[in-house]
Short mmCIF file of N, CA and C in Angstrom, two decimals:
data_model
loop_
_atom_site.label_atom_id
_atom_site.label_comp_id
_atom_site.label_asym_id
_atom_site.label_seq_id
_atom_site.Cartn_x
_atom_site.Cartn_y
_atom_site.Cartn_z
N UNK A 1 9.83 -6.43 41.85
CA UNK A 1 10.83 -6.71 40.83
C UNK A 1 11.40 -5.38 40.35
N UNK A 2 12.70 -5.27 40.31
CA UNK A 2 13.37 -4.03 39.92
C UNK A 2 13.31 -3.86 38.40
N UNK A 3 13.29 -2.58 38.00
CA UNK A 3 13.29 -2.27 36.56
C UNK A 3 14.64 -2.65 35.98
N UNK A 4 14.65 -3.17 34.75
CA UNK A 4 15.92 -3.56 34.15
C UNK A 4 16.79 -2.33 33.87
N UNK A 5 18.10 -2.52 33.98
CA UNK A 5 19.04 -1.44 33.66
C UNK A 5 19.03 -1.21 32.15
N UNK A 6 18.98 0.06 31.77
CA UNK A 6 19.03 0.41 30.36
C UNK A 6 20.30 1.21 30.15
N UNK A 7 21.19 0.69 29.35
CA UNK A 7 22.46 1.38 29.13
C UNK A 7 22.27 2.54 28.17
N UNK A 8 23.26 3.40 28.11
CA UNK A 8 23.22 4.56 27.22
C UNK A 8 23.08 4.11 25.77
N UNK A 9 23.75 3.03 25.40
CA UNK A 9 23.66 2.56 24.01
C UNK A 9 22.26 2.05 23.69
N UNK A 10 21.54 1.53 24.70
CA UNK A 10 20.17 1.09 24.47
C UNK A 10 19.23 2.27 24.28
N UNK A 11 19.55 3.40 24.90
CA UNK A 11 18.68 4.57 24.81
C UNK A 11 18.98 5.41 23.57
N UNK A 12 20.16 5.30 23.02
CA UNK A 12 20.56 6.17 21.91
C UNK A 12 19.61 6.10 20.72
N UNK A 13 19.21 4.92 20.23
CA UNK A 13 18.30 4.91 19.08
C UNK A 13 16.98 5.63 19.37
N UNK A 14 16.43 5.44 20.55
CA UNK A 14 15.19 6.12 20.90
C UNK A 14 15.40 7.63 20.96
N UNK A 15 16.53 8.05 21.51
CA UNK A 15 16.83 9.48 21.58
C UNK A 15 17.02 10.05 20.18
N UNK A 16 17.69 9.30 19.29
CA UNK A 16 17.86 9.75 17.91
C UNK A 16 16.52 9.91 17.23
N UNK A 17 15.63 8.93 17.42
CA UNK A 17 14.32 8.99 16.80
C UNK A 17 13.52 10.16 17.37
N UNK A 18 13.57 10.32 18.67
CA UNK A 18 12.85 11.42 19.31
C UNK A 18 13.31 12.77 18.76
N UNK A 19 14.60 12.93 18.59
CA UNK A 19 15.14 14.17 18.04
C UNK A 19 14.69 14.37 16.58
N UNK A 20 14.75 13.31 15.78
CA UNK A 20 14.28 13.38 14.39
C UNK A 20 12.81 13.80 14.35
N UNK A 21 12.01 13.18 15.19
CA UNK A 21 10.58 13.47 15.23
C UNK A 21 10.34 14.93 15.65
N UNK A 22 10.98 15.34 16.71
CA UNK A 22 10.80 16.70 17.23
C UNK A 22 11.20 17.75 16.21
N UNK A 23 12.32 17.52 15.54
CA UNK A 23 12.84 18.52 14.61
C UNK A 23 12.10 18.55 13.27
N UNK A 24 11.50 17.44 12.86
CA UNK A 24 10.98 17.38 11.49
C UNK A 24 9.50 17.05 11.35
N UNK A 25 8.82 16.69 12.43
CA UNK A 25 7.41 16.32 12.31
C UNK A 25 6.56 17.47 11.78
N UNK A 26 6.72 18.65 12.35
CA UNK A 26 5.93 19.80 11.91
C UNK A 26 6.15 20.11 10.44
N UNK A 27 7.41 20.06 10.02
CA UNK A 27 7.73 20.31 8.61
C UNK A 27 7.08 19.26 7.71
N UNK A 28 7.21 17.97 8.09
CA UNK A 28 6.64 16.90 7.28
C UNK A 28 5.12 17.03 7.21
N UNK A 29 4.50 17.34 8.33
CA UNK A 29 3.05 17.51 8.36
C UNK A 29 2.63 18.61 7.39
N UNK A 30 3.32 19.72 7.39
CA UNK A 30 3.00 20.82 6.47
C UNK A 30 3.23 20.41 5.02
N UNK A 31 4.30 19.69 4.77
CA UNK A 31 4.61 19.23 3.41
C UNK A 31 3.48 18.33 2.90
N UNK A 32 3.04 17.41 3.74
CA UNK A 32 1.95 16.50 3.36
C UNK A 32 0.62 17.25 3.24
N UNK A 33 0.39 18.20 4.12
CA UNK A 33 -0.85 18.98 4.06
C UNK A 33 -0.95 19.74 2.74
N UNK A 34 0.18 20.24 2.27
CA UNK A 34 0.19 20.94 0.99
C UNK A 34 -0.18 20.03 -0.17
N UNK A 35 0.16 18.77 -0.08
CA UNK A 35 -0.15 17.82 -1.14
C UNK A 35 -1.55 17.23 -1.02
N UNK A 36 -2.03 17.10 0.20
CA UNK A 36 -3.33 16.45 0.43
C UNK A 36 -4.48 17.45 0.57
N UNK A 37 -4.16 18.64 0.99
CA UNK A 37 -5.20 19.65 1.14
C UNK A 37 -5.97 19.59 2.44
N UNK A 38 -5.60 18.70 3.34
CA UNK A 38 -6.25 18.70 4.66
C UNK A 38 -5.30 18.19 5.73
N UNK A 39 -5.52 18.69 6.93
CA UNK A 39 -4.62 18.40 8.04
C UNK A 39 -4.79 16.99 8.60
N UNK A 40 -6.01 16.46 8.51
CA UNK A 40 -6.27 15.14 9.11
C UNK A 40 -5.52 14.03 8.38
N UNK A 41 -5.65 13.98 7.05
CA UNK A 41 -4.94 12.96 6.28
C UNK A 41 -3.42 13.19 6.38
N UNK A 42 -3.02 14.46 6.40
CA UNK A 42 -1.59 14.77 6.52
C UNK A 42 -1.04 14.24 7.85
N UNK A 43 -1.81 14.40 8.91
CA UNK A 43 -1.37 13.90 10.22
C UNK A 43 -1.24 12.38 10.20
N UNK A 44 -2.21 11.71 9.59
CA UNK A 44 -2.15 10.24 9.50
C UNK A 44 -0.92 9.78 8.72
N UNK A 45 -0.68 10.42 7.58
CA UNK A 45 0.45 10.00 6.75
C UNK A 45 1.79 10.38 7.37
N UNK A 46 1.86 11.50 8.09
CA UNK A 46 3.09 11.85 8.80
C UNK A 46 3.37 10.79 9.87
N UNK A 47 2.32 10.39 10.57
CA UNK A 47 2.45 9.33 11.58
C UNK A 47 2.96 8.04 10.94
N UNK A 48 2.34 7.66 9.82
CA UNK A 48 2.76 6.44 9.11
C UNK A 48 4.21 6.53 8.64
N UNK A 49 4.62 7.72 8.22
CA UNK A 49 6.00 7.92 7.77
C UNK A 49 6.97 7.68 8.91
N UNK A 50 6.70 8.26 10.07
CA UNK A 50 7.60 8.07 11.20
C UNK A 50 7.57 6.63 11.71
N UNK A 51 6.44 5.96 11.61
CA UNK A 51 6.39 4.54 11.97
C UNK A 51 7.28 3.71 11.05
N UNK A 52 7.23 4.02 9.76
CA UNK A 52 8.06 3.29 8.81
C UNK A 52 9.55 3.56 9.07
N UNK A 53 9.88 4.81 9.40
CA UNK A 53 11.28 5.15 9.73
C UNK A 53 11.70 4.38 10.98
N UNK A 54 10.83 4.35 11.97
CA UNK A 54 11.14 3.65 13.22
C UNK A 54 11.37 2.17 12.98
N UNK A 55 10.61 1.58 12.07
CA UNK A 55 10.73 0.15 11.78
C UNK A 55 11.90 -0.13 10.82
N UNK A 56 12.43 0.91 10.20
CA UNK A 56 13.47 0.72 9.19
C UNK A 56 14.87 0.86 9.74
N UNK A 57 15.68 1.56 8.98
CA UNK A 57 17.10 1.67 9.31
C UNK A 57 17.34 2.54 10.53
N UNK A 58 18.59 2.52 11.00
CA UNK A 58 18.97 3.31 12.17
C UNK A 58 18.86 4.80 11.84
N UNK A 59 18.21 5.52 12.70
CA UNK A 59 18.02 6.95 12.51
C UNK A 59 19.37 7.66 12.45
N UNK A 60 20.33 7.20 13.23
CA UNK A 60 21.66 7.83 13.25
C UNK A 60 22.34 7.75 11.89
N UNK A 61 21.95 6.81 11.03
CA UNK A 61 22.55 6.64 9.70
C UNK A 61 21.95 7.58 8.66
N UNK A 62 20.92 8.31 9.02
CA UNK A 62 20.25 9.21 8.07
C UNK A 62 21.02 10.53 8.01
N UNK A 63 21.62 10.81 6.85
CA UNK A 63 22.42 12.02 6.69
C UNK A 63 21.57 13.24 6.34
N UNK A 64 20.56 13.06 5.54
CA UNK A 64 19.68 14.15 5.10
C UNK A 64 18.26 13.82 5.53
N UNK A 65 17.90 14.19 6.76
CA UNK A 65 16.60 13.77 7.30
C UNK A 65 15.40 14.18 6.46
N UNK A 66 15.36 15.41 5.97
CA UNK A 66 14.19 15.84 5.22
C UNK A 66 14.10 15.14 3.87
N UNK A 67 15.22 14.91 3.24
CA UNK A 67 15.20 14.17 1.97
C UNK A 67 14.73 12.73 2.22
N UNK A 68 15.23 12.12 3.28
CA UNK A 68 14.83 10.75 3.61
C UNK A 68 13.34 10.68 3.96
N UNK A 69 12.88 11.60 4.81
CA UNK A 69 11.47 11.63 5.19
C UNK A 69 10.58 11.88 3.97
N UNK A 70 11.03 12.74 3.08
CA UNK A 70 10.26 13.02 1.87
C UNK A 70 10.14 11.77 1.01
N UNK A 71 11.23 11.03 0.86
CA UNK A 71 11.21 9.80 0.06
C UNK A 71 10.25 8.78 0.67
N UNK A 72 10.34 8.58 1.96
CA UNK A 72 9.45 7.63 2.64
C UNK A 72 7.99 8.09 2.52
N UNK A 73 7.77 9.38 2.76
CA UNK A 73 6.41 9.92 2.71
C UNK A 73 5.82 9.84 1.30
N UNK A 74 6.64 10.04 0.28
CA UNK A 74 6.14 9.92 -1.10
C UNK A 74 5.64 8.52 -1.39
N UNK A 75 6.39 7.51 -0.94
CA UNK A 75 5.95 6.13 -1.13
C UNK A 75 4.62 5.87 -0.43
N UNK A 76 4.49 6.37 0.78
CA UNK A 76 3.24 6.21 1.53
C UNK A 76 2.12 6.98 0.84
N UNK A 77 2.43 8.15 0.32
CA UNK A 77 1.44 8.97 -0.38
C UNK A 77 0.93 8.29 -1.64
N UNK A 78 1.84 7.67 -2.40
CA UNK A 78 1.44 6.93 -3.60
C UNK A 78 0.49 5.80 -3.22
N UNK A 79 0.84 5.05 -2.18
CA UNK A 79 -0.04 3.97 -1.72
C UNK A 79 -1.39 4.52 -1.27
N UNK A 80 -1.38 5.65 -0.61
CA UNK A 80 -2.62 6.28 -0.13
C UNK A 80 -3.51 6.67 -1.31
N UNK A 81 -2.92 7.27 -2.35
CA UNK A 81 -3.70 7.65 -3.54
C UNK A 81 -4.25 6.42 -4.25
N UNK A 82 -3.45 5.37 -4.35
CA UNK A 82 -3.92 4.14 -4.99
C UNK A 82 -5.09 3.55 -4.21
N UNK A 83 -4.95 3.54 -2.90
CA UNK A 83 -6.03 2.99 -2.08
C UNK A 83 -7.28 3.85 -2.19
N UNK A 84 -7.10 5.15 -2.22
CA UNK A 84 -8.24 6.07 -2.36
C UNK A 84 -8.95 5.84 -3.69
N UNK A 85 -8.20 5.65 -4.77
CA UNK A 85 -8.79 5.38 -6.09
C UNK A 85 -9.55 4.06 -6.07
N UNK A 86 -8.99 3.06 -5.43
CA UNK A 86 -9.65 1.76 -5.30
C UNK A 86 -10.95 1.90 -4.51
N UNK A 87 -10.92 2.64 -3.42
CA UNK A 87 -12.12 2.86 -2.61
C UNK A 87 -13.19 3.60 -3.41
N UNK A 88 -12.78 4.60 -4.17
CA UNK A 88 -13.72 5.37 -4.98
C UNK A 88 -14.40 4.48 -6.01
N UNK A 89 -13.60 3.65 -6.69
CA UNK A 89 -14.17 2.72 -7.68
C UNK A 89 -15.15 1.76 -7.03
N UNK A 90 -14.78 1.26 -5.88
CA UNK A 90 -15.65 0.31 -5.16
C UNK A 90 -16.96 0.99 -4.76
N UNK A 91 -16.87 2.20 -4.23
CA UNK A 91 -18.07 2.92 -3.80
C UNK A 91 -18.96 3.28 -4.99
N UNK A 92 -18.36 3.58 -6.12
CA UNK A 92 -19.15 3.85 -7.33
C UNK A 92 -19.88 2.60 -7.78
N UNK A 93 -19.21 1.45 -7.71
CA UNK A 93 -19.86 0.18 -8.07
C UNK A 93 -20.99 -0.14 -7.08
N UNK A 94 -20.76 0.13 -5.81
CA UNK A 94 -21.80 -0.11 -4.80
C UNK A 94 -23.03 0.75 -5.04
N UNK A 95 -22.82 1.97 -5.48
CA UNK A 95 -23.93 2.90 -5.72
C UNK A 95 -24.86 2.38 -6.82
N UNK A 96 -24.35 1.52 -7.68
CA UNK A 96 -25.17 0.96 -8.76
C UNK A 96 -26.05 -0.20 -8.30
N UNK A 97 -25.74 -0.74 -7.12
CA UNK A 97 -26.52 -1.87 -6.59
C UNK A 97 -27.82 -1.38 -5.97
N UNK A 98 -28.86 -2.20 -6.07
CA UNK A 98 -30.08 -1.87 -5.32
C UNK A 98 -29.75 -1.88 -3.82
N UNK A 99 -30.40 -1.03 -3.06
CA UNK A 99 -30.08 -0.89 -1.64
C UNK A 99 -30.15 -2.21 -0.88
N UNK A 100 -31.09 -3.07 -1.25
CA UNK A 100 -31.26 -4.35 -0.57
C UNK A 100 -30.05 -5.28 -0.78
N UNK A 101 -29.32 -5.09 -1.87
CA UNK A 101 -28.18 -5.95 -2.16
C UNK A 101 -26.85 -5.38 -1.66
N UNK A 102 -26.84 -4.15 -1.21
CA UNK A 102 -25.60 -3.51 -0.76
C UNK A 102 -25.10 -4.19 0.51
N UNK A 103 -23.81 -4.45 0.59
CA UNK A 103 -23.26 -5.08 1.80
C UNK A 103 -23.28 -4.10 2.98
N UNK A 104 -23.26 -4.66 4.17
CA UNK A 104 -23.24 -3.83 5.37
C UNK A 104 -21.93 -3.03 5.42
N UNK A 105 -21.88 -2.05 6.30
CA UNK A 105 -20.66 -1.23 6.44
C UNK A 105 -19.47 -2.11 6.83
N UNK A 106 -19.70 -3.09 7.69
CA UNK A 106 -18.63 -4.01 8.10
C UNK A 106 -18.12 -4.82 6.91
N UNK A 107 -19.04 -5.35 6.12
CA UNK A 107 -18.64 -6.13 4.94
C UNK A 107 -17.95 -5.24 3.90
N UNK A 108 -18.39 -4.00 3.78
CA UNK A 108 -17.74 -3.07 2.86
C UNK A 108 -16.28 -2.87 3.27
N UNK A 109 -16.06 -2.70 4.56
CA UNK A 109 -14.69 -2.53 5.07
C UNK A 109 -13.84 -3.76 4.78
N UNK A 110 -14.39 -4.93 5.01
CA UNK A 110 -13.67 -6.18 4.74
C UNK A 110 -13.35 -6.31 3.25
N UNK A 111 -14.31 -5.97 2.41
CA UNK A 111 -14.10 -6.03 0.96
C UNK A 111 -13.00 -5.07 0.54
N UNK A 112 -13.03 -3.84 1.07
CA UNK A 112 -12.00 -2.85 0.73
C UNK A 112 -10.62 -3.31 1.16
N UNK A 113 -10.51 -3.89 2.36
CA UNK A 113 -9.23 -4.40 2.84
C UNK A 113 -8.72 -5.51 1.91
N UNK A 114 -9.62 -6.40 1.53
CA UNK A 114 -9.25 -7.50 0.64
C UNK A 114 -8.83 -6.97 -0.73
N UNK A 115 -9.58 -6.01 -1.26
CA UNK A 115 -9.20 -5.41 -2.55
C UNK A 115 -7.82 -4.76 -2.48
N UNK A 116 -7.54 -4.08 -1.39
CA UNK A 116 -6.23 -3.44 -1.22
C UNK A 116 -5.12 -4.49 -1.19
N UNK A 117 -5.36 -5.61 -0.51
CA UNK A 117 -4.37 -6.69 -0.45
C UNK A 117 -4.16 -7.32 -1.82
N UNK A 118 -5.25 -7.56 -2.55
CA UNK A 118 -5.14 -8.14 -3.89
C UNK A 118 -4.42 -7.18 -4.82
N UNK A 119 -4.75 -5.90 -4.73
CA UNK A 119 -4.09 -4.89 -5.56
C UNK A 119 -2.58 -4.87 -5.28
N UNK A 120 -2.21 -4.90 -4.02
CA UNK A 120 -0.79 -4.91 -3.66
C UNK A 120 -0.11 -6.18 -4.16
N UNK A 121 -0.82 -7.31 -4.07
CA UNK A 121 -0.27 -8.57 -4.56
C UNK A 121 -0.07 -8.51 -6.07
N UNK A 122 -1.04 -7.95 -6.79
CA UNK A 122 -0.92 -7.86 -8.24
C UNK A 122 0.27 -7.01 -8.66
N UNK A 123 0.59 -6.00 -7.86
CA UNK A 123 1.74 -5.15 -8.16
C UNK A 123 3.06 -5.89 -8.02
N UNK A 124 3.06 -7.03 -7.34
CA UNK A 124 4.30 -7.81 -7.21
C UNK A 124 4.53 -8.74 -8.39
N UNK A 125 3.49 -8.94 -9.20
CA UNK A 125 3.59 -9.86 -10.34
C UNK A 125 4.27 -9.19 -11.53
N UNK A 126 4.92 -9.99 -12.37
CA UNK A 126 5.41 -9.44 -13.64
C UNK A 126 4.21 -8.93 -14.46
N UNK A 127 4.45 -7.96 -15.32
CA UNK A 127 3.38 -7.28 -16.06
C UNK A 127 2.49 -8.26 -16.83
N UNK A 128 3.08 -9.22 -17.51
CA UNK A 128 2.27 -10.16 -18.31
C UNK A 128 1.43 -11.08 -17.43
N UNK A 129 1.97 -11.49 -16.30
CA UNK A 129 1.19 -12.35 -15.39
C UNK A 129 0.02 -11.55 -14.82
N UNK A 130 0.26 -10.30 -14.48
CA UNK A 130 -0.82 -9.44 -13.98
C UNK A 130 -1.89 -9.24 -15.05
N UNK A 131 -1.46 -8.96 -16.27
CA UNK A 131 -2.42 -8.77 -17.37
C UNK A 131 -3.24 -10.02 -17.63
N UNK A 132 -2.57 -11.17 -17.67
CA UNK A 132 -3.28 -12.43 -17.91
C UNK A 132 -4.31 -12.69 -16.81
N UNK A 133 -3.92 -12.48 -15.57
CA UNK A 133 -4.83 -12.70 -14.44
C UNK A 133 -6.04 -11.77 -14.53
N UNK A 134 -5.80 -10.49 -14.81
CA UNK A 134 -6.90 -9.53 -14.89
C UNK A 134 -7.82 -9.83 -16.07
N UNK A 135 -7.25 -10.23 -17.21
CA UNK A 135 -8.07 -10.58 -18.36
C UNK A 135 -8.96 -11.78 -18.05
N UNK A 136 -8.40 -12.72 -17.32
CA UNK A 136 -9.15 -13.91 -16.95
C UNK A 136 -10.24 -13.59 -15.93
N UNK A 137 -9.87 -12.90 -14.87
CA UNK A 137 -10.79 -12.70 -13.76
C UNK A 137 -11.79 -11.57 -13.98
N UNK A 138 -11.37 -10.49 -14.65
CA UNK A 138 -12.28 -9.35 -14.82
C UNK A 138 -13.05 -9.38 -16.13
N UNK A 139 -12.39 -9.87 -17.18
CA UNK A 139 -13.08 -9.90 -18.47
C UNK A 139 -13.61 -11.28 -18.82
N UNK A 140 -13.25 -12.28 -18.02
CA UNK A 140 -13.75 -13.63 -18.23
C UNK A 140 -13.21 -14.31 -19.47
N UNK A 141 -12.04 -13.87 -19.95
CA UNK A 141 -11.46 -14.48 -21.15
C UNK A 141 -10.92 -15.86 -20.85
N UNK A 142 -11.00 -16.73 -21.85
CA UNK A 142 -10.40 -18.06 -21.75
C UNK A 142 -8.91 -17.93 -22.06
N UNK A 143 -8.16 -18.94 -21.65
CA UNK A 143 -6.71 -18.88 -21.81
C UNK A 143 -6.30 -18.66 -23.26
N UNK A 144 -7.01 -19.29 -24.19
CA UNK A 144 -6.68 -19.12 -25.61
C UNK A 144 -6.87 -17.66 -26.04
N UNK A 145 -7.94 -17.04 -25.53
CA UNK A 145 -8.21 -15.64 -25.86
C UNK A 145 -7.16 -14.72 -25.24
N UNK A 146 -6.73 -15.06 -24.04
CA UNK A 146 -5.69 -14.27 -23.37
C UNK A 146 -4.39 -14.36 -24.16
N UNK A 147 -4.05 -15.58 -24.61
CA UNK A 147 -2.82 -15.78 -25.40
C UNK A 147 -2.87 -14.92 -26.66
N UNK A 148 -4.02 -14.90 -27.31
CA UNK A 148 -4.18 -14.10 -28.52
C UNK A 148 -4.04 -12.61 -28.20
N UNK A 149 -4.69 -12.18 -27.13
CA UNK A 149 -4.67 -10.76 -26.75
C UNK A 149 -3.26 -10.32 -26.35
N UNK A 150 -2.54 -11.19 -25.65
CA UNK A 150 -1.18 -10.84 -25.20
C UNK A 150 -0.11 -11.15 -26.24
N UNK A 151 -0.49 -11.87 -27.27
CA UNK A 151 0.47 -12.24 -28.30
C UNK A 151 1.53 -13.21 -27.80
N UNK A 152 1.06 -14.21 -27.04
CA UNK A 152 1.99 -15.21 -26.51
C UNK A 152 1.36 -16.60 -26.66
N UNK A 153 2.10 -17.60 -26.23
CA UNK A 153 1.61 -18.98 -26.36
C UNK A 153 0.65 -19.32 -25.22
N UNK A 154 -0.12 -20.39 -25.45
CA UNK A 154 -1.03 -20.89 -24.43
C UNK A 154 -0.25 -21.34 -23.20
N UNK A 155 0.89 -21.96 -23.42
CA UNK A 155 1.74 -22.42 -22.31
C UNK A 155 2.16 -21.23 -21.45
N UNK A 156 2.51 -20.11 -22.09
CA UNK A 156 2.91 -18.91 -21.34
C UNK A 156 1.76 -18.41 -20.48
N UNK A 157 0.55 -18.40 -21.04
CA UNK A 157 -0.61 -17.94 -20.28
C UNK A 157 -0.82 -18.84 -19.06
N UNK A 158 -0.68 -20.15 -19.25
CA UNK A 158 -0.84 -21.07 -18.12
C UNK A 158 0.22 -20.79 -17.06
N UNK A 159 1.43 -20.49 -17.48
CA UNK A 159 2.52 -20.17 -16.54
C UNK A 159 2.19 -18.86 -15.80
N UNK A 160 1.70 -17.85 -16.53
CA UNK A 160 1.33 -16.58 -15.91
C UNK A 160 0.22 -16.78 -14.88
N UNK A 161 -0.77 -17.57 -15.25
CA UNK A 161 -1.89 -17.80 -14.35
C UNK A 161 -1.43 -18.56 -13.10
N UNK A 162 -0.52 -19.49 -13.29
CA UNK A 162 0.02 -20.22 -12.14
C UNK A 162 0.71 -19.24 -11.18
N UNK A 163 1.51 -18.32 -11.74
CA UNK A 163 2.17 -17.31 -10.91
C UNK A 163 1.14 -16.52 -10.11
N UNK A 164 0.10 -16.08 -10.79
CA UNK A 164 -0.92 -15.25 -10.15
C UNK A 164 -1.67 -16.02 -9.07
N UNK A 165 -2.04 -17.26 -9.38
CA UNK A 165 -2.77 -18.05 -8.39
C UNK A 165 -1.90 -18.39 -7.19
N UNK A 166 -0.62 -18.64 -7.41
CA UNK A 166 0.29 -18.88 -6.28
C UNK A 166 0.41 -17.63 -5.41
N UNK A 167 0.45 -16.47 -6.05
CA UNK A 167 0.50 -15.22 -5.29
C UNK A 167 -0.79 -15.05 -4.48
N UNK A 168 -1.92 -15.43 -5.06
CA UNK A 168 -3.20 -15.35 -4.33
C UNK A 168 -3.19 -16.30 -3.12
N UNK A 169 -2.68 -17.48 -3.32
CA UNK A 169 -2.60 -18.44 -2.22
C UNK A 169 -1.69 -17.93 -1.11
N UNK A 170 -0.59 -17.32 -1.49
CA UNK A 170 0.33 -16.75 -0.50
C UNK A 170 -0.37 -15.64 0.29
N UNK A 171 -1.18 -14.87 -0.39
CA UNK A 171 -1.93 -13.79 0.25
C UNK A 171 -2.90 -14.35 1.28
N UNK A 172 -3.42 -15.53 1.05
CA UNK A 172 -4.42 -16.12 1.94
C UNK A 172 -3.79 -16.72 3.20
N UNK A 173 -2.49 -16.92 3.18
CA UNK A 173 -1.84 -17.56 4.34
C UNK A 173 -1.80 -16.66 5.54
#
């Protein structure tokens, strides 16, 4: 079977991306290394940045490549720091458990992935819905107590909780 013909227009986006990568990868890696303090995490995040660029808009439409790459990398960096903080909190909580009750390394990884997904889902909720959900799930408050704490009606708390639970269900799909 013969290889399919690839026209010049089909190759142009790949060539544009290749040029962007070649010209700016080293610079982006150094920029990230300066913020992270190590080359390994910087390499991972530079890779993630270029993957996001590849999945996003046309490279030919980018007028200021370094500004664009910096913006994309900053978003990835913020997510990386949030995930790192979540992992640190989880590991600190695990350290308080007796060794016999600690989950296996595989289960720890699954728990961390789930926590990251829940955290990302919570960030999509309006502030009051997120607060109501966290007060309910982490502090064990009843809806009446949440309404008092948030200074809103019981009906509002029920609406907030519905939003949060629907977001949780969507996450499970």
